[in-house]
Short mmCIF file of C-alpha atoms in Angstrom, two decimals:
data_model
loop_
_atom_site.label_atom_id
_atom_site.label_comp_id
_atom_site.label_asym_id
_atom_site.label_seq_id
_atom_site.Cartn_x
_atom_site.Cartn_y
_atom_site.Cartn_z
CA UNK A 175 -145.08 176.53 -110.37
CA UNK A 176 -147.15 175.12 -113.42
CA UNK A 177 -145.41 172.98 -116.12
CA UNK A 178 -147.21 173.40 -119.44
CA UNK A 179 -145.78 171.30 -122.29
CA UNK A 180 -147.55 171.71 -126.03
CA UNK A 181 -147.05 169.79 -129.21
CA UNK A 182 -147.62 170.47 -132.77
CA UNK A 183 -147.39 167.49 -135.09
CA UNK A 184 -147.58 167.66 -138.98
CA UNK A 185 -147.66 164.65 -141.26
CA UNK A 186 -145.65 164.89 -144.70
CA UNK A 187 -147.25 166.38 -147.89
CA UNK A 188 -149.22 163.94 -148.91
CA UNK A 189 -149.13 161.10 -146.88
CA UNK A 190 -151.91 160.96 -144.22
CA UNK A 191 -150.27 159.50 -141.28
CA UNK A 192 -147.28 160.84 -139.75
CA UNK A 193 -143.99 158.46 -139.00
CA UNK A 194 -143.45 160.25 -135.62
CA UNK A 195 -145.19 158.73 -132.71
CA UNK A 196 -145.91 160.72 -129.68
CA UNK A 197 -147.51 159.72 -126.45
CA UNK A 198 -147.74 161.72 -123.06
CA UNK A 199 -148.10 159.23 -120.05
CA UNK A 200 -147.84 159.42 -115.93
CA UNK A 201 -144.83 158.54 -113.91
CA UNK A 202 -145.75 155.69 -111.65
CA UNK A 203 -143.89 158.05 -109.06
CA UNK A 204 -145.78 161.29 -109.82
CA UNK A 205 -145.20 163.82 -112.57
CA UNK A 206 -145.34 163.03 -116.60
CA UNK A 207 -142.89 161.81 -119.56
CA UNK A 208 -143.20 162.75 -122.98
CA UNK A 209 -141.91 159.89 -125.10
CA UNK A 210 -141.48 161.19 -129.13
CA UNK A 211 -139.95 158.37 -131.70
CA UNK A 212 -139.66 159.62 -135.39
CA UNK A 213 -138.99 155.98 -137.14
CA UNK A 214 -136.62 155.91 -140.78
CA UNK A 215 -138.39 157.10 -143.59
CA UNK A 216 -142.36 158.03 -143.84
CA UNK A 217 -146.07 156.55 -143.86
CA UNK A 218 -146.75 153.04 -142.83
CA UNK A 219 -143.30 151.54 -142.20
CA UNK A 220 -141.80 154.23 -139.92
CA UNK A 221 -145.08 154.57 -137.97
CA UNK A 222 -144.75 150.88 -137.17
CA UNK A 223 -141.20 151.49 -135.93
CA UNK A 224 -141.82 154.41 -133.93
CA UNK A 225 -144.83 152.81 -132.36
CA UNK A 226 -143.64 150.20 -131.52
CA UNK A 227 -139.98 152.56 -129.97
CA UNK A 228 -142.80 154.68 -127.67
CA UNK A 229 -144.83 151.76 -126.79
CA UNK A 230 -141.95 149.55 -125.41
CA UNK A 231 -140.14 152.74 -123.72
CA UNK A 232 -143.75 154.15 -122.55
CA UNK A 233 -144.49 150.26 -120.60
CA UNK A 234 -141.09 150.36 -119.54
CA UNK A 235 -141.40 153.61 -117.85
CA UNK A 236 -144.93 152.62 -116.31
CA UNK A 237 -142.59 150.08 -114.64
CA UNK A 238 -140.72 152.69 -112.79
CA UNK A 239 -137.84 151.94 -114.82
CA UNK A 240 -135.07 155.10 -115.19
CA UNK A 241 -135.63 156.84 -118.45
CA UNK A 242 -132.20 156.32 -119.72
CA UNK A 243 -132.51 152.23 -119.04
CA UNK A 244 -135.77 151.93 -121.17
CA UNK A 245 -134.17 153.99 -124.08
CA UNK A 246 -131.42 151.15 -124.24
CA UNK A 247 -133.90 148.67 -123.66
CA UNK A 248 -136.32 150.18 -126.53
CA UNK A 249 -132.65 150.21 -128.65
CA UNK A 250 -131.41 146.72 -128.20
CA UNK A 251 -135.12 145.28 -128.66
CA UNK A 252 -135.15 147.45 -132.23
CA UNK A 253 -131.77 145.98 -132.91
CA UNK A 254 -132.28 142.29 -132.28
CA UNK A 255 -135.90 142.49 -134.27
CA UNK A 256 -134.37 144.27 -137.56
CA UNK A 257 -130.64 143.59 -137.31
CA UNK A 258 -129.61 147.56 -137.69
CA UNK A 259 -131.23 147.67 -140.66
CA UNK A 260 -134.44 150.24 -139.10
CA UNK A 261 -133.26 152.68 -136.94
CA UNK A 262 -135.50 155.44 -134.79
CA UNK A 263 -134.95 158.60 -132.93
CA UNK A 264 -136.21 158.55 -129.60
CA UNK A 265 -136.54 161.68 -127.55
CA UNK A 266 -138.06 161.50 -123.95
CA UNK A 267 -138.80 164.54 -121.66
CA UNK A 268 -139.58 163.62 -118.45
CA UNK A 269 -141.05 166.12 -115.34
CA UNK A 270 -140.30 164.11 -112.56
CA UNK A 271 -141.59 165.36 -108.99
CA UNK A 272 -139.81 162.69 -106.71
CA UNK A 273 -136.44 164.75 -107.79
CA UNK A 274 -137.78 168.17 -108.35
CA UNK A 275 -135.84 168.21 -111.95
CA UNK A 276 -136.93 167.48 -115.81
CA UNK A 277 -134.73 164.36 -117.39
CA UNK A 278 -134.39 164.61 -120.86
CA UNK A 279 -133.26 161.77 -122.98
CA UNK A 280 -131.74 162.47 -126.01
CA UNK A 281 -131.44 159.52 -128.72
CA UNK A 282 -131.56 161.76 -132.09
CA UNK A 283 -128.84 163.71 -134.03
CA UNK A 284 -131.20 166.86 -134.02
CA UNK A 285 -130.71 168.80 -131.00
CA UNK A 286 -132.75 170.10 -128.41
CA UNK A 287 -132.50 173.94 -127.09
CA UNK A 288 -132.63 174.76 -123.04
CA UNK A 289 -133.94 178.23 -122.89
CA UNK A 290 -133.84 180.33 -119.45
CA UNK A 291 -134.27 184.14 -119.68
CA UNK A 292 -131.68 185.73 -122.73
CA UNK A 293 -129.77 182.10 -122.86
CA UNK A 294 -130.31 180.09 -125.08
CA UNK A 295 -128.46 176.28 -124.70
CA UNK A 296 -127.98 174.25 -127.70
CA UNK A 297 -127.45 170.82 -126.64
CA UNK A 298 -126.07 168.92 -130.08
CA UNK A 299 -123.52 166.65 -128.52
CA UNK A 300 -123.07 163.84 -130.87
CA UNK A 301 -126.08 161.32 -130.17
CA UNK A 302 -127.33 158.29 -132.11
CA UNK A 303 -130.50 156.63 -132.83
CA UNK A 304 -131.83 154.14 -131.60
CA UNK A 305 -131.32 149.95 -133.13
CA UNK A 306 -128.07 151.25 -134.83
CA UNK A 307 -126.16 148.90 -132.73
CA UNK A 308 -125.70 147.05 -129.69
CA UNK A 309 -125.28 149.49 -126.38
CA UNK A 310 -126.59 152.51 -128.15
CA UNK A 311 -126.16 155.25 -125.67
CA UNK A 312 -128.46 157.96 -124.32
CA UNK A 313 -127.17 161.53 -123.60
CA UNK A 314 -129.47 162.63 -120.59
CA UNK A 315 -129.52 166.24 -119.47
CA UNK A 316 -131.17 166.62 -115.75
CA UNK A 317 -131.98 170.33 -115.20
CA UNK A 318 -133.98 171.68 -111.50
CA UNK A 319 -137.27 172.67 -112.27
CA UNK A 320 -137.01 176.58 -111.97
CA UNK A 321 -139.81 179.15 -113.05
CA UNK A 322 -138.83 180.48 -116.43
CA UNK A 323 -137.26 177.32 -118.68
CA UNK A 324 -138.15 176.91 -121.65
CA UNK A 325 -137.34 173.46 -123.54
CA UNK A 326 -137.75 172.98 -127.04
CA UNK A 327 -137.65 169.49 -128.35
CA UNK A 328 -138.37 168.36 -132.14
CA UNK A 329 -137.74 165.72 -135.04
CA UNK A 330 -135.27 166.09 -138.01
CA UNK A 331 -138.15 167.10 -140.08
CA UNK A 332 -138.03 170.81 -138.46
CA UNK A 333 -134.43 171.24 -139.41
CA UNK A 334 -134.43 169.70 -143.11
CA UNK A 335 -137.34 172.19 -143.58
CA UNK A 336 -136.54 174.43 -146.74
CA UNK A 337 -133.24 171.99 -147.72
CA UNK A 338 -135.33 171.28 -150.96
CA UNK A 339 -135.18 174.84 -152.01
CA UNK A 340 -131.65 175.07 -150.79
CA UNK A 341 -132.95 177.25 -147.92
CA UNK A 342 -132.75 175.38 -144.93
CA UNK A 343 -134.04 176.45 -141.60
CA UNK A 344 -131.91 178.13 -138.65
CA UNK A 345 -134.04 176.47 -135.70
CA UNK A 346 -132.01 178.39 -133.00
CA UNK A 347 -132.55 182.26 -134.85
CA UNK A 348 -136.29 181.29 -135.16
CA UNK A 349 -136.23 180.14 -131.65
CA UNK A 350 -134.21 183.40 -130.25
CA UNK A 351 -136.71 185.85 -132.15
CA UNK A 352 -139.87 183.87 -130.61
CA UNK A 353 -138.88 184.62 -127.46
CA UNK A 354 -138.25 188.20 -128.22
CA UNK A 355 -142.11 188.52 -127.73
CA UNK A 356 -143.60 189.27 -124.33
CA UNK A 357 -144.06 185.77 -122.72
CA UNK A 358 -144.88 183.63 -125.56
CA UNK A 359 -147.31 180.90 -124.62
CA UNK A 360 -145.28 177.10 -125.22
CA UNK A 361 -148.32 176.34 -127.72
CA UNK A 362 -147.92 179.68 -129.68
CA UNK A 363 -143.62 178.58 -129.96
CA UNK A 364 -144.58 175.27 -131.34
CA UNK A 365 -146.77 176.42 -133.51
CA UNK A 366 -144.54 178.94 -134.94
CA UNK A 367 -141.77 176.82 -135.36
CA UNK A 368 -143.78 174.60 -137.22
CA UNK A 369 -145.17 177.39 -139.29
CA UNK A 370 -142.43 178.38 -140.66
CA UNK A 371 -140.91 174.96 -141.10
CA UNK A 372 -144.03 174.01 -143.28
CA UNK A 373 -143.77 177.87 -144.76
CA UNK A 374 -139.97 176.74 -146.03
CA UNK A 375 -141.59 173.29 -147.11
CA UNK A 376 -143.78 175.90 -149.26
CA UNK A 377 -147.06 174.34 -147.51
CA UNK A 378 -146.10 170.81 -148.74
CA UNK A 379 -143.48 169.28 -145.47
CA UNK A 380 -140.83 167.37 -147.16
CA UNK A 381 -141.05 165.01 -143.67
CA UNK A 382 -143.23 164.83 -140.63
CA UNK A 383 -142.34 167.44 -138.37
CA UNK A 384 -143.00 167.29 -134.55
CA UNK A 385 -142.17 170.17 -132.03
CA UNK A 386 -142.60 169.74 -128.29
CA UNK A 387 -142.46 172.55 -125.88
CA UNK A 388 -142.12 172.51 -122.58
CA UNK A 389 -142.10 175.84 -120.15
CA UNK A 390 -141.91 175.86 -116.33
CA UNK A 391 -144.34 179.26 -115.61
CA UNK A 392 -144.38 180.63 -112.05
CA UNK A 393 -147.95 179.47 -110.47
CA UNK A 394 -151.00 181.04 -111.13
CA UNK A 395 -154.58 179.79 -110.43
CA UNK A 396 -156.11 176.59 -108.80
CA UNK A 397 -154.57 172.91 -108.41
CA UNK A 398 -156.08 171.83 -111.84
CA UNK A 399 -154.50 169.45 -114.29
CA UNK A 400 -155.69 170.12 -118.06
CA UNK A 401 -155.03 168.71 -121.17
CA UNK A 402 -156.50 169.63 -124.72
CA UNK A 403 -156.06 167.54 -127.98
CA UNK A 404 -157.05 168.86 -131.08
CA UNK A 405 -156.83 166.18 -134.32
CA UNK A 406 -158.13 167.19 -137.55
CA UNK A 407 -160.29 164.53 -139.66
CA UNK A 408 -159.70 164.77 -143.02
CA UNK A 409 -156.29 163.06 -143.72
CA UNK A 410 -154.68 164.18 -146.66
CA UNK A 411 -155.91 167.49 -146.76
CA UNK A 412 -153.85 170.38 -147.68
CA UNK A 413 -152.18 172.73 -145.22
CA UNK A 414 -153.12 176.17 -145.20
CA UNK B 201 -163.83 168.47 -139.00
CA UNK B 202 -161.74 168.02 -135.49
CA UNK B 203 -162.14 166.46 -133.11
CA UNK B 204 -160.80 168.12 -129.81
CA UNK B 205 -160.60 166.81 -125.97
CA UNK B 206 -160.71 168.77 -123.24
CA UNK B 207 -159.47 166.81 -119.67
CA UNK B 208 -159.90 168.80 -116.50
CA UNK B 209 -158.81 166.98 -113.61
CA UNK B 210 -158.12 167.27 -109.41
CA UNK B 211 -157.89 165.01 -106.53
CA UNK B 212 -159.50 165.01 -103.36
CA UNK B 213 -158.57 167.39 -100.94
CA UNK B 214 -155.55 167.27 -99.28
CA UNK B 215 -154.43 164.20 -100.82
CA UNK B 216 -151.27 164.67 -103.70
CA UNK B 217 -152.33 161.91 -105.88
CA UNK B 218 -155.33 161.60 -107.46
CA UNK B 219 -156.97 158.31 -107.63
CA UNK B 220 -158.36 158.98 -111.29
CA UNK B 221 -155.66 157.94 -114.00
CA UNK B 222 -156.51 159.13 -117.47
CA UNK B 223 -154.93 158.62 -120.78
CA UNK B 224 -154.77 159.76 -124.32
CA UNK B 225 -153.10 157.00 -126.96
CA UNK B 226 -153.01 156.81 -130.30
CA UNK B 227 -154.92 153.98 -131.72
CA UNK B 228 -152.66 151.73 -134.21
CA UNK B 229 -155.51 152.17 -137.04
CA UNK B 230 -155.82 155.83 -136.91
CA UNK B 231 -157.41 158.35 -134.63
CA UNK B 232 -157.07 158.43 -130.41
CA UNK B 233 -158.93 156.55 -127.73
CA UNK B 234 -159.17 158.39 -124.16
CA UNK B 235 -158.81 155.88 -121.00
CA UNK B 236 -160.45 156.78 -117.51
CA UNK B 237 -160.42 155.08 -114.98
CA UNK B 238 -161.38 155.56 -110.91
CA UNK B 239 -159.64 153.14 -108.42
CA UNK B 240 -161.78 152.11 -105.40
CA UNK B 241 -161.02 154.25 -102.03
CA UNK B 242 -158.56 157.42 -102.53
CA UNK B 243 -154.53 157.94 -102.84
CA UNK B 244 -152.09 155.43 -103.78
CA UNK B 245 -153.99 152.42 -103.43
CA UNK B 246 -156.52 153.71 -105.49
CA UNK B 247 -154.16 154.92 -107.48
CA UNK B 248 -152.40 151.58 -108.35
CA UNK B 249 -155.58 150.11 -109.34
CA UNK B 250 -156.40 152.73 -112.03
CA UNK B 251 -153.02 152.45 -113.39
CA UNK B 252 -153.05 148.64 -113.30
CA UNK B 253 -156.24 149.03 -115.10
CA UNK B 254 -155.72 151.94 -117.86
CA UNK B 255 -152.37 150.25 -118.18
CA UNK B 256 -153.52 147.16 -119.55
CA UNK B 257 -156.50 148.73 -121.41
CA UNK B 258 -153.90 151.43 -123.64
CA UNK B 259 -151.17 147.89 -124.19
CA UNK B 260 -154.28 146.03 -125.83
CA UNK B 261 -155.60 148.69 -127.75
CA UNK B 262 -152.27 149.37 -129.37
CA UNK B 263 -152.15 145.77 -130.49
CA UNK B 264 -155.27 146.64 -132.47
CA UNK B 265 -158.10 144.65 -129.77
CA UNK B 266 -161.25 146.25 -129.91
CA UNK B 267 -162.64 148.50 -127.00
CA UNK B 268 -165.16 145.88 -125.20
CA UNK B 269 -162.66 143.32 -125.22
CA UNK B 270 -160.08 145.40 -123.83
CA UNK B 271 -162.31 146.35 -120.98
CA UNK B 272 -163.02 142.78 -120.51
CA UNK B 273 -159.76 141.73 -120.44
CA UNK B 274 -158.88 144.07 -117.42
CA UNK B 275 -161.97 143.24 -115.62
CA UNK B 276 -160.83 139.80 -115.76
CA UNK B 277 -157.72 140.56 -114.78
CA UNK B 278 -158.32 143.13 -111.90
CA UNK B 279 -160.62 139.85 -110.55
CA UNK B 280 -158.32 137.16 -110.56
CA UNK B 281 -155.51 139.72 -108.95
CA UNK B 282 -157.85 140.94 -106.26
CA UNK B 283 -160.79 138.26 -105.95
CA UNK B 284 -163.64 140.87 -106.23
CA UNK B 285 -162.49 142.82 -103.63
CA UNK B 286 -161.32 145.88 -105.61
CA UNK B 287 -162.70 147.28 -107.93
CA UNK B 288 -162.60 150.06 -110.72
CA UNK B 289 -164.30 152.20 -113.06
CA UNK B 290 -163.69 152.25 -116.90
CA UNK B 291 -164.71 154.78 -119.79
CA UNK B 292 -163.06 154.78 -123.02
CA UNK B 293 -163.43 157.19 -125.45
CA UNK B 294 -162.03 156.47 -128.94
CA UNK B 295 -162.23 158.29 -132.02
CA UNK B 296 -161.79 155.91 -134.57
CA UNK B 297 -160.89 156.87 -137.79
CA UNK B 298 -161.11 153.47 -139.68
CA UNK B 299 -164.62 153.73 -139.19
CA UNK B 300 -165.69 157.24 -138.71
CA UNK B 301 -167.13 156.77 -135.12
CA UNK B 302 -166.72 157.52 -131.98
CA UNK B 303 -167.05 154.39 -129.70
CA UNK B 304 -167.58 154.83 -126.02
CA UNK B 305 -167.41 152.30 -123.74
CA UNK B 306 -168.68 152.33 -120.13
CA UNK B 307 -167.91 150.65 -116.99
CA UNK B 308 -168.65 153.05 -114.55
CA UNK B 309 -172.19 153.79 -112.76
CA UNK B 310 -171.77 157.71 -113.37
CA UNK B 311 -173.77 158.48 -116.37
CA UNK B 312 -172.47 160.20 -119.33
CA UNK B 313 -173.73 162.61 -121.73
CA UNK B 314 -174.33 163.12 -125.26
CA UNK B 315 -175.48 166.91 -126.99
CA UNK B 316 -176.14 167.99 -130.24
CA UNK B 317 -177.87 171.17 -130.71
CA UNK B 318 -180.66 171.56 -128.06
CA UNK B 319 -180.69 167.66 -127.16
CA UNK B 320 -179.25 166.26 -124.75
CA UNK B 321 -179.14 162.83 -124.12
CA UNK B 322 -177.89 161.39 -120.96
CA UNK B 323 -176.52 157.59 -120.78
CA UNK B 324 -177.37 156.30 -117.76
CA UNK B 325 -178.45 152.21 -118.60
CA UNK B 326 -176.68 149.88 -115.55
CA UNK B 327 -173.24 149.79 -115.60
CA UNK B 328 -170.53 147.85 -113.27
CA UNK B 329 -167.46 148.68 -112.67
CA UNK B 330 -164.82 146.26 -113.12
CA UNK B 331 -163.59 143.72 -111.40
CA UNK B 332 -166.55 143.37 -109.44
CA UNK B 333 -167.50 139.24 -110.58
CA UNK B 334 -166.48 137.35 -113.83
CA UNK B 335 -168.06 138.59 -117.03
CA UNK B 336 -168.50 142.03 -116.55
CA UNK B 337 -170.13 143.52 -119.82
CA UNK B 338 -169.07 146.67 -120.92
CA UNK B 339 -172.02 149.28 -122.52
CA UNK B 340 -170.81 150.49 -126.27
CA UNK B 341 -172.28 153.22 -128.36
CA UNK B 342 -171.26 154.09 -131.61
CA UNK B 343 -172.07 156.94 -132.98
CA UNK B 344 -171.05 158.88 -136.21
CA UNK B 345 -168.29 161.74 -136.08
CA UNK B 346 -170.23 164.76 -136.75
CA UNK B 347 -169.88 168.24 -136.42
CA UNK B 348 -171.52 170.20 -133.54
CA UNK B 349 -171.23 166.67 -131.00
CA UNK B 350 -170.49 166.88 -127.65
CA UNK B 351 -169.69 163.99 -125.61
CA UNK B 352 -168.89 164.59 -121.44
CA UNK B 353 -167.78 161.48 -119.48
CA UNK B 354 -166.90 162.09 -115.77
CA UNK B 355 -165.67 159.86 -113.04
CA UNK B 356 -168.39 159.97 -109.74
CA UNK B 357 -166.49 162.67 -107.58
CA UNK B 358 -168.42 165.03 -109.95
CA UNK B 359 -172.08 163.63 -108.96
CA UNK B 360 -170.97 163.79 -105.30
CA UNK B 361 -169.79 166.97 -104.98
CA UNK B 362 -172.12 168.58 -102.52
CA UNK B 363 -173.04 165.36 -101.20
CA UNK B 364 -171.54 166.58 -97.96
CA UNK B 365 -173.71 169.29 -97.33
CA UNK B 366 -176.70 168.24 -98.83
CA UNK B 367 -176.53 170.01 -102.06
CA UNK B 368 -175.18 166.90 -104.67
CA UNK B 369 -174.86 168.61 -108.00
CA UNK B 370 -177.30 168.57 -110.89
CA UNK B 371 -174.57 168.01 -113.47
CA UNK B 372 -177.25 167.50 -116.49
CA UNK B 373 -178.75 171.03 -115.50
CA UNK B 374 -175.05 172.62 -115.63
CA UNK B 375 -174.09 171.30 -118.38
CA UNK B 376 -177.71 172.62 -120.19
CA UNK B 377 -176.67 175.64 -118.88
CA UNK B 378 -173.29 175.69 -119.78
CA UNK B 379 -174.74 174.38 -123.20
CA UNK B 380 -176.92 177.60 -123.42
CA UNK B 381 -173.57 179.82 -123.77
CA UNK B 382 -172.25 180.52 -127.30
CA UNK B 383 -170.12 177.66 -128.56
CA UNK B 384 -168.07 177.15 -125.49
CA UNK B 385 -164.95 175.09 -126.26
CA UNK B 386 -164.13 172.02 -124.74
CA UNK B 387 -162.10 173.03 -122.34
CA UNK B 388 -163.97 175.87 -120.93
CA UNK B 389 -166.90 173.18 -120.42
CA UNK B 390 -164.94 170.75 -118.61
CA UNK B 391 -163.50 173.71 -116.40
CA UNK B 392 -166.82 174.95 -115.73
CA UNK B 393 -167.93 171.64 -114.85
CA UNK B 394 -165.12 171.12 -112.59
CA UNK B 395 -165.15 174.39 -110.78
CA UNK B 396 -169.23 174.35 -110.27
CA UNK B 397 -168.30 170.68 -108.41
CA UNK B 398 -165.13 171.84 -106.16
CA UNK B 399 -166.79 175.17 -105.69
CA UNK B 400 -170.20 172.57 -104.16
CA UNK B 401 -167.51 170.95 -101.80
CA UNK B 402 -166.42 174.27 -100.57
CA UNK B 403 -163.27 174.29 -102.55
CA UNK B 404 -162.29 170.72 -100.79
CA UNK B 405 -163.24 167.81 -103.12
CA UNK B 406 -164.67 165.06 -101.18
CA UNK B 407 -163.47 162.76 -103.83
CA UNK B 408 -161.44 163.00 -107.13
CA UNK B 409 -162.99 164.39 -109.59
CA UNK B 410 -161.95 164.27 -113.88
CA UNK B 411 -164.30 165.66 -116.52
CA UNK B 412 -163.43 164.54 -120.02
CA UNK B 413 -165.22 166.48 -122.85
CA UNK B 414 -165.14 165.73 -126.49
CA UNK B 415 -166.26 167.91 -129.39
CA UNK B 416 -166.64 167.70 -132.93
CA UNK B 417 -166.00 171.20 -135.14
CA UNK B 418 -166.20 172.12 -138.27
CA UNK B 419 -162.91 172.29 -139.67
CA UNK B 420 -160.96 175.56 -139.37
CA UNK B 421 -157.39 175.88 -140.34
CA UNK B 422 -154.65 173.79 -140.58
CA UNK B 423 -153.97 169.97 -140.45
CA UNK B 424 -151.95 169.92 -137.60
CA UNK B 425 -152.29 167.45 -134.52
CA UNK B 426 -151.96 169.39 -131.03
CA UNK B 427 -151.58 168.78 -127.41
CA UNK B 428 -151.05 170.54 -124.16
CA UNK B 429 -150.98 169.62 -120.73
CA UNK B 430 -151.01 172.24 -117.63
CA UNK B 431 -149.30 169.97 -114.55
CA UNK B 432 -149.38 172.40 -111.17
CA UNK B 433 -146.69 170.88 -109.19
CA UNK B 434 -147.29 172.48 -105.74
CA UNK B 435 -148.79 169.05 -104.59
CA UNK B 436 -151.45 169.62 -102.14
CA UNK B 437 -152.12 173.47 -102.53
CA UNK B 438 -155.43 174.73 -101.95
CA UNK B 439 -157.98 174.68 -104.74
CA UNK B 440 -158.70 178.43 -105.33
#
């Protein structure tokens, strides 16, 4: 099997650097965690905040320690430094090959959506954000890694999309008519999401949006690990 | 413009765990830096030491210290943990958008390479690896983002593959030739790359091998940031 995870990332209108931070970094025991922190409001401030979320949790997890443990520990850190008054989301997906499953962490009132064949999973169980308050609580979902699974993961700014306009997005009817095409490619799903977030927005996002996709395909090719980063250079610019 | 990174990466044959750890952060002041390094010897000892080292190097530059001192700092470092006795290669890679440059830093005695157009220039001026004595200087260049760059920085298991067998690879002749084809992406260089090396060891590296290519284009489309990573998770399956 191949794991292929993509991201799309969009900064609000306007404002050149995105609030969300997202980092993709090794397990000390093999496989990969991707850590995504989308800190209260936009620009500057939240960027600090959600750097300094994915740093803590990303050094944490270098460690070795559980996912789960470093979200509290991220959480309580956030909490003693700003006394509840900043809060951040905190997502982490982790592929972990010592257990043959993904872990994902879920610290963020937006849900996430576990995909396998014609089902579609919403998991939206009541979850809170990080540096709310003391012994802030992760909801962790551990799933096998199977051929097939899809797992969409994204900040608030996807689902506010349109709310301007009074036209707010339905994430999970986008989602189910993606994967009505043949075999959609986990870059070509975030990108669409996003797309039509930022077409709701009317080309100007109302907040930084991030989408992370994650698909389990069955193997084909060579024993190759890739990763491709594309970061356009000229801030502010317009989307088209 | 945008900038995009291409990472294609393996590990010597029959062993799980590559030795190479690479990493993609975001740098506090805008843009991304790229962190390679190669561990002395092969599998999990060699393994530690490029985390220990790429570890350190991504915590410093997220506190905003500049490239050569972070590469000094884990040089130091790696010495007084292991006296000189192990050591590792270093190349960072940073776009950084506070200035406009890309910086590349070297610690490694592979050479690297830098195209534009028909010229290519190769960087091969003495270079340690860390954590070989005290004061071990890193080599910088700076050069201006532009459009039509190409940067390719490889760890040594790609100038050793066909070492074996008495055929060691020409890798400034592939990549001219590679270079010849129209526009090739980044990606599709650092596979070629790759596959001309594994294909020289008989589709068994002799050695880890990563091939990190960086390339400046004239902006097309939208402003949004994207990733993907392809993770086989067979372990030790047979290069094809």
């Amino acid at each position: 099997m191949e794991v292929q995870i993509a991201v799309a990332k969009v900064s609000k209108y306007a404002i050149s650097e995105s609030g969300d931070t997202l980092e993709v970094v090794e397990r000390p025991n093999g496989g990969l965690s991707v850590v995504l922190a989308d800190g209260q409001t936009s620009g500057r401030g939240a960027k600090a905040v959600s750097q300094l979320v994915v740093r803590r949790v990303i050094g944490l997890l270098a460690e070795g320690v559980r996912d789960g443990a470093a979200a509290r520990a991220a959480s309580d850190a956030l909490f003693t430094e700003k006394h509840g008054k900043v809060i951040s989301t905190l997502n982490i997906a982790s592929v972990d090959l010592s257990s043959g499953t993904i872990v994902l962490t879920r610290n963020n009132p937006a849900p996430m959506f576990i995909c396998r064949g014609e089902t579609i999973d919403v998991i939206d169980e009541d979850s809170t954000p990080l540096g709310i308050s003391r012994n802030v609580r992760p909801i962790i979902t551990e799933i096998a890694i199977e051929a097939g699974l899809i797992i969409i993961i994204y900040t608030d700014g996807l689902s506010h999309a349109g709310k301007r306009r009074g036209l707010p997005m339905d994430v999970g009817a986008v989602i189910r008519s993606l994967l009505e095409d043949q075999d959609p490619t986990p870059q070509s799903l975030a990108d669409s999401l996003l797309a039509q977030a930022v077409g709701l927005d009317e080309d100007r996002p109302a907040d930084d949006i991030s989408v992370v996709v994650l698909k389990v395909i069955p193997r084909v090719g060579d024993n190759v690990r890739r990763m491709s980063v594309r970061l356009p250079i000229e801030g502010v610019a317009r989307l088209s």
